[in-house]
CSV table of C-alpha atoms in Angstrom, one decimal:
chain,number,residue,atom,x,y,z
A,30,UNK,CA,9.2,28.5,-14.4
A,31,UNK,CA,6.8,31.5,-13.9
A,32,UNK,CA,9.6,33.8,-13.8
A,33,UNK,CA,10.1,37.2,-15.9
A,34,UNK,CA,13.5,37.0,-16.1
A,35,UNK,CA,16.0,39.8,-17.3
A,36,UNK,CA,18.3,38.8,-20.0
A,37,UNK,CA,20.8,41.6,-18.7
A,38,UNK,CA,24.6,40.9,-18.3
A,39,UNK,CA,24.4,42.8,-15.4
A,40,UNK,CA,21.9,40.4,-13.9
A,41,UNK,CA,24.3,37.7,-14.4
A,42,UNK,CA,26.9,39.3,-12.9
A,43,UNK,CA,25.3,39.4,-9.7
A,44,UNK,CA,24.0,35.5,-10.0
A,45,UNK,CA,27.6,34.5,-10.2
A,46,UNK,CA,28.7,37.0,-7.4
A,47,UNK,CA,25.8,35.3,-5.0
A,48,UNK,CA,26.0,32.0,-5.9
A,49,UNK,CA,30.2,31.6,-6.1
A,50,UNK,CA,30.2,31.3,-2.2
A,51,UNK,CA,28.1,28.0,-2.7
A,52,UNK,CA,30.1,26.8,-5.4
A,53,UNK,CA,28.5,25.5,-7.3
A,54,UNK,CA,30.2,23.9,-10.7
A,55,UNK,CA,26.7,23.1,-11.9
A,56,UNK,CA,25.6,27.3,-11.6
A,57,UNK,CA,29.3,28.2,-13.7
A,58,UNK,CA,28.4,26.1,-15.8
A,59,UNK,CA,25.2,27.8,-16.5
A,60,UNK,CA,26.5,31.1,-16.3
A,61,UNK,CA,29.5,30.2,-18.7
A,62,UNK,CA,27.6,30.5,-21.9
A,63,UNK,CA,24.8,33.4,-23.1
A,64,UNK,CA,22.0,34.5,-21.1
A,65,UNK,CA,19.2,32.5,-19.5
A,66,UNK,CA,15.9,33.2,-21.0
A,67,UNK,CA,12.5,32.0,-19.8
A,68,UNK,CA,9.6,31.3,-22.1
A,69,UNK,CA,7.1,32.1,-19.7
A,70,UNK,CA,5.2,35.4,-19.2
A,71,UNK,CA,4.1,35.4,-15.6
A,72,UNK,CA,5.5,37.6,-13.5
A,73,UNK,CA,7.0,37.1,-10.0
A,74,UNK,CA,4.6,35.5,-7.6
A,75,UNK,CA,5.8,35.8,-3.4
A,76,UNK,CA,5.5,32.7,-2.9
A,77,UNK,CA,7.8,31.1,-5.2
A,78,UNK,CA,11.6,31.7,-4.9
A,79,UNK,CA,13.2,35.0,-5.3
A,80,UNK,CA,15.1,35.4,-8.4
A,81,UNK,CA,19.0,36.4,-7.3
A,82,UNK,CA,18.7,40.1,-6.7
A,83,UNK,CA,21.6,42.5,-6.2
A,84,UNK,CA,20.2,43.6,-3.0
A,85,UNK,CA,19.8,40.0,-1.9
A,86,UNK,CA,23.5,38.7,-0.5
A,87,UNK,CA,22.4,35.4,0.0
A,88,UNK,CA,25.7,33.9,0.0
A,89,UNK,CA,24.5,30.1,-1.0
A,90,UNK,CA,23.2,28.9,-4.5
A,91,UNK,CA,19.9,30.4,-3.1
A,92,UNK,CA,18.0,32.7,-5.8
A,93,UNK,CA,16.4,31.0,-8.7
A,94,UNK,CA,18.2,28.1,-8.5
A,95,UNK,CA,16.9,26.9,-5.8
A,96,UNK,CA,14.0,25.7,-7.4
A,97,UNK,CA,15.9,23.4,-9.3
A,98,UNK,CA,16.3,21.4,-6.4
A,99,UNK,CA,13.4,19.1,-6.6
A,100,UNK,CA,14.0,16.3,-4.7
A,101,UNK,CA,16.0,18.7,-1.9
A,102,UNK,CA,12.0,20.3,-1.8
A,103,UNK,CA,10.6,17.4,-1.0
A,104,UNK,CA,12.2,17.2,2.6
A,105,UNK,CA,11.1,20.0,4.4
A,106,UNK,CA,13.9,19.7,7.3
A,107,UNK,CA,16.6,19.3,4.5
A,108,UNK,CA,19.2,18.4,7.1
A,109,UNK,CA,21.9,16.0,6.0
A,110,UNK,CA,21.0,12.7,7.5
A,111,UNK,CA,23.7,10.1,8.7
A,112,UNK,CA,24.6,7.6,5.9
A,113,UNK,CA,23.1,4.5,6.7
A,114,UNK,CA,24.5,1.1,5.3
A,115,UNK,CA,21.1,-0.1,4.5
A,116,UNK,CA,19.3,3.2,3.4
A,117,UNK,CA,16.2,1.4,3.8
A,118,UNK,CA,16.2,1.3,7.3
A,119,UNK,CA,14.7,4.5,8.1
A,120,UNK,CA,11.5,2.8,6.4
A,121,UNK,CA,9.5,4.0,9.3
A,122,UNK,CA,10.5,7.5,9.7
A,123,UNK,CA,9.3,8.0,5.9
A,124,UNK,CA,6.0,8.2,7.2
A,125,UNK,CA,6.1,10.8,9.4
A,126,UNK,CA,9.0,12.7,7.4
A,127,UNK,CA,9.1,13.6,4.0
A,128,UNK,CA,12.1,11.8,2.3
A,129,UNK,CA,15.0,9.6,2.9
A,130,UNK,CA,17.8,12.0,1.6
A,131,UNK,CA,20.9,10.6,2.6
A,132,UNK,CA,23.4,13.0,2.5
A,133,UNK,CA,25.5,12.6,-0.7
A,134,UNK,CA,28.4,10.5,-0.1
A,135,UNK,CA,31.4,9.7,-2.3
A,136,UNK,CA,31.6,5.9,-2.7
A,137,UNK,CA,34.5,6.4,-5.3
A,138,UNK,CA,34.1,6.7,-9.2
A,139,UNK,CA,31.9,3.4,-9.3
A,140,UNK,CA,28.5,3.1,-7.6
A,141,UNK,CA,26.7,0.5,-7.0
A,142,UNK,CA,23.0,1.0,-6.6
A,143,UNK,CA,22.2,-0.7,-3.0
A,144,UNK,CA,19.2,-2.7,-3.9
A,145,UNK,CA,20.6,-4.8,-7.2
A,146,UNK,CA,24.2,-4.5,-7.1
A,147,UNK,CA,23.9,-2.7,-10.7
A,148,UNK,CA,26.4,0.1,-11.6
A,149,UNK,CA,25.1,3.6,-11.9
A,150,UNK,CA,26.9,5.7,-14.1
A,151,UNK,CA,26.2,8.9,-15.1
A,152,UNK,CA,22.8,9.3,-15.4
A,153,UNK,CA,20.8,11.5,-13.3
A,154,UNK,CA,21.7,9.4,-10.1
A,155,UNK,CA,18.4,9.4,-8.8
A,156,UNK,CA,17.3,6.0,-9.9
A,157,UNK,CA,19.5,2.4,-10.7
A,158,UNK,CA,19.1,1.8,-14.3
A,159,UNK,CA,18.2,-1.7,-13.9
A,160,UNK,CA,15.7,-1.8,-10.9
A,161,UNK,CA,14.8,1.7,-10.8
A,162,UNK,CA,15.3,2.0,-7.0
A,163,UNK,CA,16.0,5.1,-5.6
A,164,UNK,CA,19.1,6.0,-5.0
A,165,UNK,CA,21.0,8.0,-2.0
A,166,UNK,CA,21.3,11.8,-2.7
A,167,UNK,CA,24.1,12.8,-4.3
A,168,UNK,CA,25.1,17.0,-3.6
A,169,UNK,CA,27.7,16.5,-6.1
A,170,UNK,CA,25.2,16.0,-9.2
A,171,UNK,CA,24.0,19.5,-11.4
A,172,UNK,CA,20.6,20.3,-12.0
A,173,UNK,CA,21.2,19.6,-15.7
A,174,UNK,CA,21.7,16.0,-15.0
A,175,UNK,CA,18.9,15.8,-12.7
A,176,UNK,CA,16.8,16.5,-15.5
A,177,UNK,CA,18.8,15.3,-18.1
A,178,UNK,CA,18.8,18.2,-20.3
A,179,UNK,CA,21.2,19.9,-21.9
A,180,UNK,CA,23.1,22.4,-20.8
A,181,UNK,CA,22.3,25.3,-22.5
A,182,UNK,CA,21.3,28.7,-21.4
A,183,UNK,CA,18.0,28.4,-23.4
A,184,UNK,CA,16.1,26.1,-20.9
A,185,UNK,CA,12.9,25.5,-22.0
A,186,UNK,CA,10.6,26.2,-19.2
A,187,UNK,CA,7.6,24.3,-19.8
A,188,UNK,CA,10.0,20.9,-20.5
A,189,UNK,CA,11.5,21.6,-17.6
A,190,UNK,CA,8.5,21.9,-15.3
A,191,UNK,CA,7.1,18.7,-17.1
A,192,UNK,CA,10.5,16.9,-16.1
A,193,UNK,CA,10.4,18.9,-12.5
A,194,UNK,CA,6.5,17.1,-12.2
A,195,UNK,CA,7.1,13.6,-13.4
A,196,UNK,CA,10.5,13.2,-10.9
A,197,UNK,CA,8.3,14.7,-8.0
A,198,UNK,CA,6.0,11.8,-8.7
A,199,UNK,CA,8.3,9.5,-8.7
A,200,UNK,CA,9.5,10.6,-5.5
A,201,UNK,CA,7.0,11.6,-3.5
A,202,UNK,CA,7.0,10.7,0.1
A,203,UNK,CA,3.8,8.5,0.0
A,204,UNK,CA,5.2,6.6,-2.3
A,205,UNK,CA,7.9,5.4,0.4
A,206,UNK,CA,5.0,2.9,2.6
A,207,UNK,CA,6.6,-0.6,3.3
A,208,UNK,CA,4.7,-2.2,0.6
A,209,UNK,CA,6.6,-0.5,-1.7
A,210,UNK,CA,9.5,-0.3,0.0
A,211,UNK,CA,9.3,-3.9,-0.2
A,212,UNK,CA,8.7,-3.4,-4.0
A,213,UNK,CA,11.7,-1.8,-4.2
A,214,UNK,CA,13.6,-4.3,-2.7
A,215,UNK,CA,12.3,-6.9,-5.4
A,216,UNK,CA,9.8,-8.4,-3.4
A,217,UNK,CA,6.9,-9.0,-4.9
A,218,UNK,CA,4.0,-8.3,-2.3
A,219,UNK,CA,0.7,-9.9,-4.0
A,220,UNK,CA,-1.7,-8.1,-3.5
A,221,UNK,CA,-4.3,-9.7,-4.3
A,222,UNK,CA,-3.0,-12.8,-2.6
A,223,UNK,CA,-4.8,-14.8,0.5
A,224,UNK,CA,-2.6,-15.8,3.0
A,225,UNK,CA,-3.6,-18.7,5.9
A,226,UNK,CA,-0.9,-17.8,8.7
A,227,UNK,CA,-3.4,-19.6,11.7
A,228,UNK,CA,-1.4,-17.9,14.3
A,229,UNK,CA,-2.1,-14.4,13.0
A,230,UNK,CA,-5.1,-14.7,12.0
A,231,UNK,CA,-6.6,-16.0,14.9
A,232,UNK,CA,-5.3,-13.1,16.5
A,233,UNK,CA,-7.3,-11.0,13.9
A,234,UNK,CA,-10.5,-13.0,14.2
A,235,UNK,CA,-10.2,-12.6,18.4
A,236,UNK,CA,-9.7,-8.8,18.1
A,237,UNK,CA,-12.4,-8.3,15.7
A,238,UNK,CA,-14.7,-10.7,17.7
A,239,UNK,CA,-13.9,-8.6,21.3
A,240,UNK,CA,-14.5,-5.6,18.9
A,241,UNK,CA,-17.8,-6.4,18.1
A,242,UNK,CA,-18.8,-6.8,21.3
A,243,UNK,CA,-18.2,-3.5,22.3
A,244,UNK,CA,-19.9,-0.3,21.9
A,245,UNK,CA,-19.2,2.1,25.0
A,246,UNK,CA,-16.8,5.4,23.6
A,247,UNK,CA,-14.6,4.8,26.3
A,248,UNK,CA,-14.1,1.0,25.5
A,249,UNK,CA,-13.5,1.5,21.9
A,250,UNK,CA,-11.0,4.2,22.7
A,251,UNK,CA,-9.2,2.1,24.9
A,252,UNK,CA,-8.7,-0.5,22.8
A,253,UNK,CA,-8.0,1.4,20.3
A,254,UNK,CA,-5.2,2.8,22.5
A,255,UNK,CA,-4.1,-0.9,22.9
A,256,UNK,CA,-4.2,-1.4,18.8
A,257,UNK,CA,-2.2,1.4,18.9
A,258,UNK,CA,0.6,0.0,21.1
A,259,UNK,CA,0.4,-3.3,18.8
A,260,UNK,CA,0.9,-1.3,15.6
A,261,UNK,CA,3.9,0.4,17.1
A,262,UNK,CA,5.6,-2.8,18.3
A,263,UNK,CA,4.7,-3.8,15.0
A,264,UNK,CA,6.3,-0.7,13.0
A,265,UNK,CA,9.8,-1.4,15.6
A,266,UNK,CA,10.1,-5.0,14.4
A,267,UNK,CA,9.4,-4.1,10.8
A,268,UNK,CA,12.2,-1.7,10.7
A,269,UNK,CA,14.7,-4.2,12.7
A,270,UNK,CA,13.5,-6.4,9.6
A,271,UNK,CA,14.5,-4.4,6.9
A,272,UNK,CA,17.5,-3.5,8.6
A,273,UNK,CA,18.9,-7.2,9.3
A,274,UNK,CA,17.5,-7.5,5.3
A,275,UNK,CA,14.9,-10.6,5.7
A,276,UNK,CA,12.8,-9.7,3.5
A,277,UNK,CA,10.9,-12.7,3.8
A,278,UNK,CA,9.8,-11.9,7.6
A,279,UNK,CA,9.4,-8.3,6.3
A,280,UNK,CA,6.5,-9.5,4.2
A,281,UNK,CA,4.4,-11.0,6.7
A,282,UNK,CA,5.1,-7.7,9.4
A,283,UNK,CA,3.7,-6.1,6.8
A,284,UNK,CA,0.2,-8.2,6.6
A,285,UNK,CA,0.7,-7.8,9.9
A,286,UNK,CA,1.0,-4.5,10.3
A,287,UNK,CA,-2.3,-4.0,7.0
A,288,UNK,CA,-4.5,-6.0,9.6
A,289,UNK,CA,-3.8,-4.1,12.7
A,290,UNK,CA,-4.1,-0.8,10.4
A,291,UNK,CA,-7.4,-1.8,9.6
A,292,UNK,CA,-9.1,-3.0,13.2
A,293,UNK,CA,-8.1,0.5,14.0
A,294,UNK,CA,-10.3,1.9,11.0
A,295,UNK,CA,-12.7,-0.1,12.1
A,296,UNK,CA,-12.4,1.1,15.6
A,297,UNK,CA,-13.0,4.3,14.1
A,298,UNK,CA,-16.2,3.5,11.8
A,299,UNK,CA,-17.4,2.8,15.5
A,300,UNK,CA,-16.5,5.3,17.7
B,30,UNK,CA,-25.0,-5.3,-16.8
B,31,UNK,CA,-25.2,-1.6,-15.0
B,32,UNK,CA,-28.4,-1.4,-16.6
B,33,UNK,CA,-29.8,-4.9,-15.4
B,34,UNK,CA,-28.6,-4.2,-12.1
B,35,UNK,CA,-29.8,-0.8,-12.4
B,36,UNK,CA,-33.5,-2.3,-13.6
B,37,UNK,CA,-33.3,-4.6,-10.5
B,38,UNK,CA,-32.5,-2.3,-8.1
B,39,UNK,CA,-35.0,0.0,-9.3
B,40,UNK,CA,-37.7,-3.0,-8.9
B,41,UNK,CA,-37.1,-2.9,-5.5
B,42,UNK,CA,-38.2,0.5,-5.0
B,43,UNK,CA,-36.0,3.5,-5.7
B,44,UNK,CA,-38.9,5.7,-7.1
B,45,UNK,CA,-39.0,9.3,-6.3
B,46,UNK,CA,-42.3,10.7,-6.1
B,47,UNK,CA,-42.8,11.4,-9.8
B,48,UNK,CA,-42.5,7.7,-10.4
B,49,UNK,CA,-39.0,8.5,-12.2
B,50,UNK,CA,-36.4,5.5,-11.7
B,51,UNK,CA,-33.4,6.9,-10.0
B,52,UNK,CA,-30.5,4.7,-11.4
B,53,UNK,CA,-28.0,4.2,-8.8
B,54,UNK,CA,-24.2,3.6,-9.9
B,55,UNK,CA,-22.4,1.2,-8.3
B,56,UNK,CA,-25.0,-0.2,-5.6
B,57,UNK,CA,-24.3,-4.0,-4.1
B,58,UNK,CA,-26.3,-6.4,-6.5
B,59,UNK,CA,-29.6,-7.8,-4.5
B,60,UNK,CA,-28.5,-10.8,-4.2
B,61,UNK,CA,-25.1,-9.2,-1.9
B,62,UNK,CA,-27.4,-6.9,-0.1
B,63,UNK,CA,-29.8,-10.2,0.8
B,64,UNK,CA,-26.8,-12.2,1.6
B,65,UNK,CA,-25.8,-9.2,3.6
B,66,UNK,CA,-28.8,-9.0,5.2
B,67,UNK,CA,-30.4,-12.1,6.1
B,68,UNK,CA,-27.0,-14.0,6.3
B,69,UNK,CA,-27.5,-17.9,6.0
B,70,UNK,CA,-25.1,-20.1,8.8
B,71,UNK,CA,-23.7,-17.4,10.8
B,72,UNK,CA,-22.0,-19.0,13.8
B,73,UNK,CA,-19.1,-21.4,15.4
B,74,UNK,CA,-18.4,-25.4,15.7
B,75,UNK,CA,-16.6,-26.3,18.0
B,76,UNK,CA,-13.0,-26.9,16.7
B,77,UNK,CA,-12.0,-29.7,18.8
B,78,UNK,CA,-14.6,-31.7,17.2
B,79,UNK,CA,-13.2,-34.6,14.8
B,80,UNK,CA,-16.0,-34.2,12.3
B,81,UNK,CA,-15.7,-30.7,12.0
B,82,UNK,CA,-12.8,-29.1,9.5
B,83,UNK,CA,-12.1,-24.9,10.0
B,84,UNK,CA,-10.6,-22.9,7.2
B,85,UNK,CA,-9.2,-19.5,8.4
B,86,UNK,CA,-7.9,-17.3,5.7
B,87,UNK,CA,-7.7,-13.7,5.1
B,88,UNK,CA,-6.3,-11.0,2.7
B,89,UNK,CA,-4.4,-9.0,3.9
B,90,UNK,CA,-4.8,-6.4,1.4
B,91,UNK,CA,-8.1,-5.3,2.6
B,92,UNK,CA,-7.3,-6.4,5.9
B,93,UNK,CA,-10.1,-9.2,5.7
B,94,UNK,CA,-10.7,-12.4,7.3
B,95,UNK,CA,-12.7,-15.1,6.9
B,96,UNK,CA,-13.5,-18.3,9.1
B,97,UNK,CA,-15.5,-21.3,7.5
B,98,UNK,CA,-16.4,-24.7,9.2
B,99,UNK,CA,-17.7,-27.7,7.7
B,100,UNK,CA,-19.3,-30.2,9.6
B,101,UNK,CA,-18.5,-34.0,7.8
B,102,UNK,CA,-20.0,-37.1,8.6
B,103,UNK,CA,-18.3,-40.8,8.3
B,104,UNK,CA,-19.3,-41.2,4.6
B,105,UNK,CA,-17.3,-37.3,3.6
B,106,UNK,CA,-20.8,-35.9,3.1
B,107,UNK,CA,-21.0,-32.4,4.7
B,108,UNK,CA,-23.9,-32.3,6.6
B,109,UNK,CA,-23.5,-28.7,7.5
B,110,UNK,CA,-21.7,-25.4,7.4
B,111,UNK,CA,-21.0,-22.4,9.1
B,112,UNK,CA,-18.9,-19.2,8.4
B,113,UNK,CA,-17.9,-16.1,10.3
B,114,UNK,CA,-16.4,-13.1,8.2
B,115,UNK,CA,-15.0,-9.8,8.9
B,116,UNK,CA,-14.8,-7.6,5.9
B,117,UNK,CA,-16.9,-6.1,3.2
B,118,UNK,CA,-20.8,-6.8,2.1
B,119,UNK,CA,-19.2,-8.8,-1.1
B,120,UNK,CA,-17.0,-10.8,1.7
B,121,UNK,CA,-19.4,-11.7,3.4
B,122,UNK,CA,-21.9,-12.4,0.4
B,123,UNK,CA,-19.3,-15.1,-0.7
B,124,UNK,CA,-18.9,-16.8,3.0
B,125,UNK,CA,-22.7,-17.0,3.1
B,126,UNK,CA,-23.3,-18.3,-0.6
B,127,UNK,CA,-19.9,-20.7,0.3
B,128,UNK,CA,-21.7,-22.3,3.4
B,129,UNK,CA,-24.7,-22.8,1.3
B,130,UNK,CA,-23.3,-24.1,-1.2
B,131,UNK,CA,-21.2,-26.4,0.7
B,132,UNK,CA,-23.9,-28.3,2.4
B,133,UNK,CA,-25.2,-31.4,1.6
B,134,UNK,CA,-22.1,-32.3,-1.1
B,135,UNK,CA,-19.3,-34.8,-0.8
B,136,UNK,CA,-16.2,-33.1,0.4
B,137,UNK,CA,-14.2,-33.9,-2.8
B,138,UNK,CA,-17.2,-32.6,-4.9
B,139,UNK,CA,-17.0,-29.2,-3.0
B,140,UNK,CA,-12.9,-28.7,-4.2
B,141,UNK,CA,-14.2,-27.8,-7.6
B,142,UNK,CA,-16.0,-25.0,-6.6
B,143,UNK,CA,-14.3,-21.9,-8.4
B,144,UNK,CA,-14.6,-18.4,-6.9
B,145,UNK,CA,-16.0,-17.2,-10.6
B,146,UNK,CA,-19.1,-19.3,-10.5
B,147,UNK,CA,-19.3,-17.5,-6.6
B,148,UNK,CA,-18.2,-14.4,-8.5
B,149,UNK,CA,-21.1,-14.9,-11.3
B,150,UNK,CA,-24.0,-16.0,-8.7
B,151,UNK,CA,-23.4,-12.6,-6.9
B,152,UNK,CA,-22.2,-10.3,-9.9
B,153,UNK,CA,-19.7,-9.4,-8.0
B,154,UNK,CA,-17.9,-6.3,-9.9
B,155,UNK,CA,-14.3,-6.9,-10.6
B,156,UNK,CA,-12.6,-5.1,-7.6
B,157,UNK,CA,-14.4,-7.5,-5.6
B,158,UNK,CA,-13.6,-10.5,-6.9
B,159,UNK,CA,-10.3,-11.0,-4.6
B,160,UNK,CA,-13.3,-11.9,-2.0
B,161,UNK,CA,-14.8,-14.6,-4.0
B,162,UNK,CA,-11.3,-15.9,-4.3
B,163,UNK,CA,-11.4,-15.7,-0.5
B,164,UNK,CA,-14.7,-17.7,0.3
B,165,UNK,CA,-12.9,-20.6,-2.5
B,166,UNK,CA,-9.7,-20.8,-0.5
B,167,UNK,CA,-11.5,-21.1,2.5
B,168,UNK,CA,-13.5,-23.9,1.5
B,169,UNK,CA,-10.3,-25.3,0.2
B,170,UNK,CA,-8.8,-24.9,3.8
B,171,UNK,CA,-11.4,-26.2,6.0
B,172,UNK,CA,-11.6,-29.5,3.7
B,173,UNK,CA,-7.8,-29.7,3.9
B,174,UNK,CA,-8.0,-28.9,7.5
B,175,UNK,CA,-10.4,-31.9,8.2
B,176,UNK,CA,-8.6,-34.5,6.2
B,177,UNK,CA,-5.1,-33.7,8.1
B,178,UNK,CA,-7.3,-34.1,11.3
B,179,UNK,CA,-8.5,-37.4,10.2
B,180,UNK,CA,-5.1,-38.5,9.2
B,181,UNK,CA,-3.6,-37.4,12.5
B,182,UNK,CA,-6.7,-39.5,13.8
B,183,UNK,CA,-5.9,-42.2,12.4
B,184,UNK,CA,-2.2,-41.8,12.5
B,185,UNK,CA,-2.6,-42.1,16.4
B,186,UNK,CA,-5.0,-44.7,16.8
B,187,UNK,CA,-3.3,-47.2,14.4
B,188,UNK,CA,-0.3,-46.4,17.0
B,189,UNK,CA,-2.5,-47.0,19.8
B,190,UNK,CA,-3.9,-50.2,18.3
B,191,UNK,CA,0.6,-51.3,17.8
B,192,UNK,CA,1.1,-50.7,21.1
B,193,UNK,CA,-1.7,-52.8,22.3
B,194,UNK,CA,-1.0,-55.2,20.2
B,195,UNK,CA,2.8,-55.2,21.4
């Protein structure tokens, strides 16, 4: 909330002019009552986004609103993504992108949260009350209930960016790996556990042993290239996994997948 | 404890040239580094032998694995032991101690041992002690893995001996 901003009712004129082609109720709301005031002293910085200026016909609920769109942030693409029945499924592709943002979709006035059935109501939305699993995007939520504050027009900025902080923790995109996918899917995955799957790791022992063997650049890199294929086949079956929702099998692809992960490290310590 | 280890480690010869003792934070306790070093029973049995029982296990976590064989004669004495290990200095600490350990003691004898007294012999720091769990459960395999091999053993000679009979 480094923003100097003008408490002028000409100011918020033009924020409702810009920002009525996006329509957004949560932005009337805002504008409905007195001014908005910041408590912070810092001045504009180029960087951050552009506070609403009459010059600036933006046309969507751009301006300084924008940066109450935390979780939108996160995905740097922010294109709507098809609604999947299992949100989960796009486990994979949280690793290379940013966040699984399913676009908003009605499901009626009840939702259920996907992962424990429970009813979310009201709320922020963003997580189930009862398992605190994330929950699909919903466009149709304000930025007030986001954070849960109250709608008034003196917004405490230094609450807010605490609130703004602790939500982009909870939903940052490393936190979406399988393991805690699987966490979020009430699965415990022990961590500390031993497992003695002899098929597997037999397999593990045999690569390791052919590893140690070798010492040429160009062998290494080769089977690393072949480590690579196996963690891929790996990642496919994993996401079929979650999909079909066995979560059991899910846990073991994903031992699977932790050893493979690491004879590539090790190929690397090498190399 | 830092200090002992700190003590110890300096006994074996961090000195600068002043004579001060550098204190390192967080090195492998001697014993791990020896362990590490000079490993005791490094090497393979041949699976397919009846007297010999393999434990494979590994944790996943750290993307360890750990093999250990035991060697048992007629009277369930383990004559001798052998590990291989792919993982961390402490990993491989436990293997080795496990394997010596192992040798010489009745097979239902070896059960009891716990991964804290493996833990304790090595000082293993707490984030490691997952590993001392490790070398317990494989001991725990490759005895469990012998006795089903014996049972099988015997399960198919006693039907051997029926259908002679017959």
């Amino acid at each position: 909330m480094r923003r100097q901003v003008s408490s002028s009712g000409l100011y918020r004129h033009f924020l409702t002019r810009n920002l009525e082609n996006g329509a957004e109720k949560s932005v009337r709301a805002l504008n409905s009552s007195a001014q908005f005031s910041s408590t912070s002293r810092f001045p504009d910085s180029p960087g951050a986004p552009q506070i609403a200026h009459p010059d600036r016909n933006s046309g969507t609920s751009q301006g300084l609103l924008s940066f109450f769109q935390p979780v939108r942030c996160l995905d740097s693409s922010a294109r709507p993504r098809h609604v999947d029945s299992v949100p989960r499924s796009s486990v994979i592709e949280t690793r290379r992108r940013s966040f699984v943002a399913t676009a908003g979709n009605e499901k009626g006035p009840s939702k259920k949260c996907w992962a424990c059935e429970h009813d979310i109501l009201g709320g922020s939305g963003l997580f189930c009350p009862s398992c605190d699993g994330i929950q699909p995007l919903d466009l149709s939520v304000d930025h007030f209930t986001i954070f849960g504050i109250e709608r008034s027009f003196k917004v405490d900025s230094k609450e807010l960016e605490q609130r703004y902080k602790s939500l982009q923790k909870k939903l940052h995109p490393d936190l979406m790996s399988s393991k805690s996918q699987l966490g979020l899917h009430g699965i415990k995955v022990d961590e500390e556990g031993t497992i003695d799957d002899p098929a597997l790791l037999m397999e593990i022992m045999e690569i390791r042993e052919s590893l140690e063997d070798v010492s040429d650049a160009k062998e290494l890199q080769k089977l690393q290239a072949q480590n690579a294929l196996r963690i891929q086949d790996t990642e496919k079956v994993l996401e079929k996994t979650f999909a079909a929702g066995d979560l059991k099998k899910a846990v073991s692809w994903v031992q699977r997948l932790a050893y493979y992960n690491k004879v590539d490290e090790e190929i690397v310590r090498k190399l | 404890m830092l200090a002992q280890i700190a003590r110890r480690v300096s006994n074996t010869g961090f000195q600068n040239a002043n004579g001060a003792l550098i204190t390192l934070k967080r090195a492998y306790h001697e014993k791990v580094v020896e362990h590490y070093n000079n490993p005791r029973n490094v090497g393979s049995f041949d699976k397919n032998d009846p007297n010999v029982g393999t434990g494979l296990v590994g944790a996943p976590a750290c993307g360890d694995v750990m093999k250990l064989q035991i060697k048992v004669d007629d009277e369930g004495n383990i004559v001798d032991s052998c590990f291989k290990t792919f993982g961390c200095g402490s990993a491989i600490a436990s293997s080795s101690v496990a394997t010596e350990w192992v040798k010489g003691r009745p097979m239902d004898e070896v059960l009891t041992i716990k991964n804290s007294d493996i833990a304790k012999h090595l000082s293993l720091p707490p984030v490691k002690l997952h590993c001392s769990m490790l070398a317990e459960d494989a001991i725990k395999a490759a005895v469990r893995d012998y006795k089903e091999k014996k049972a099988k053993a015997a399960g198919s000679s006693s039907d051997d001996r029926a259908e002679a009979a017959a």
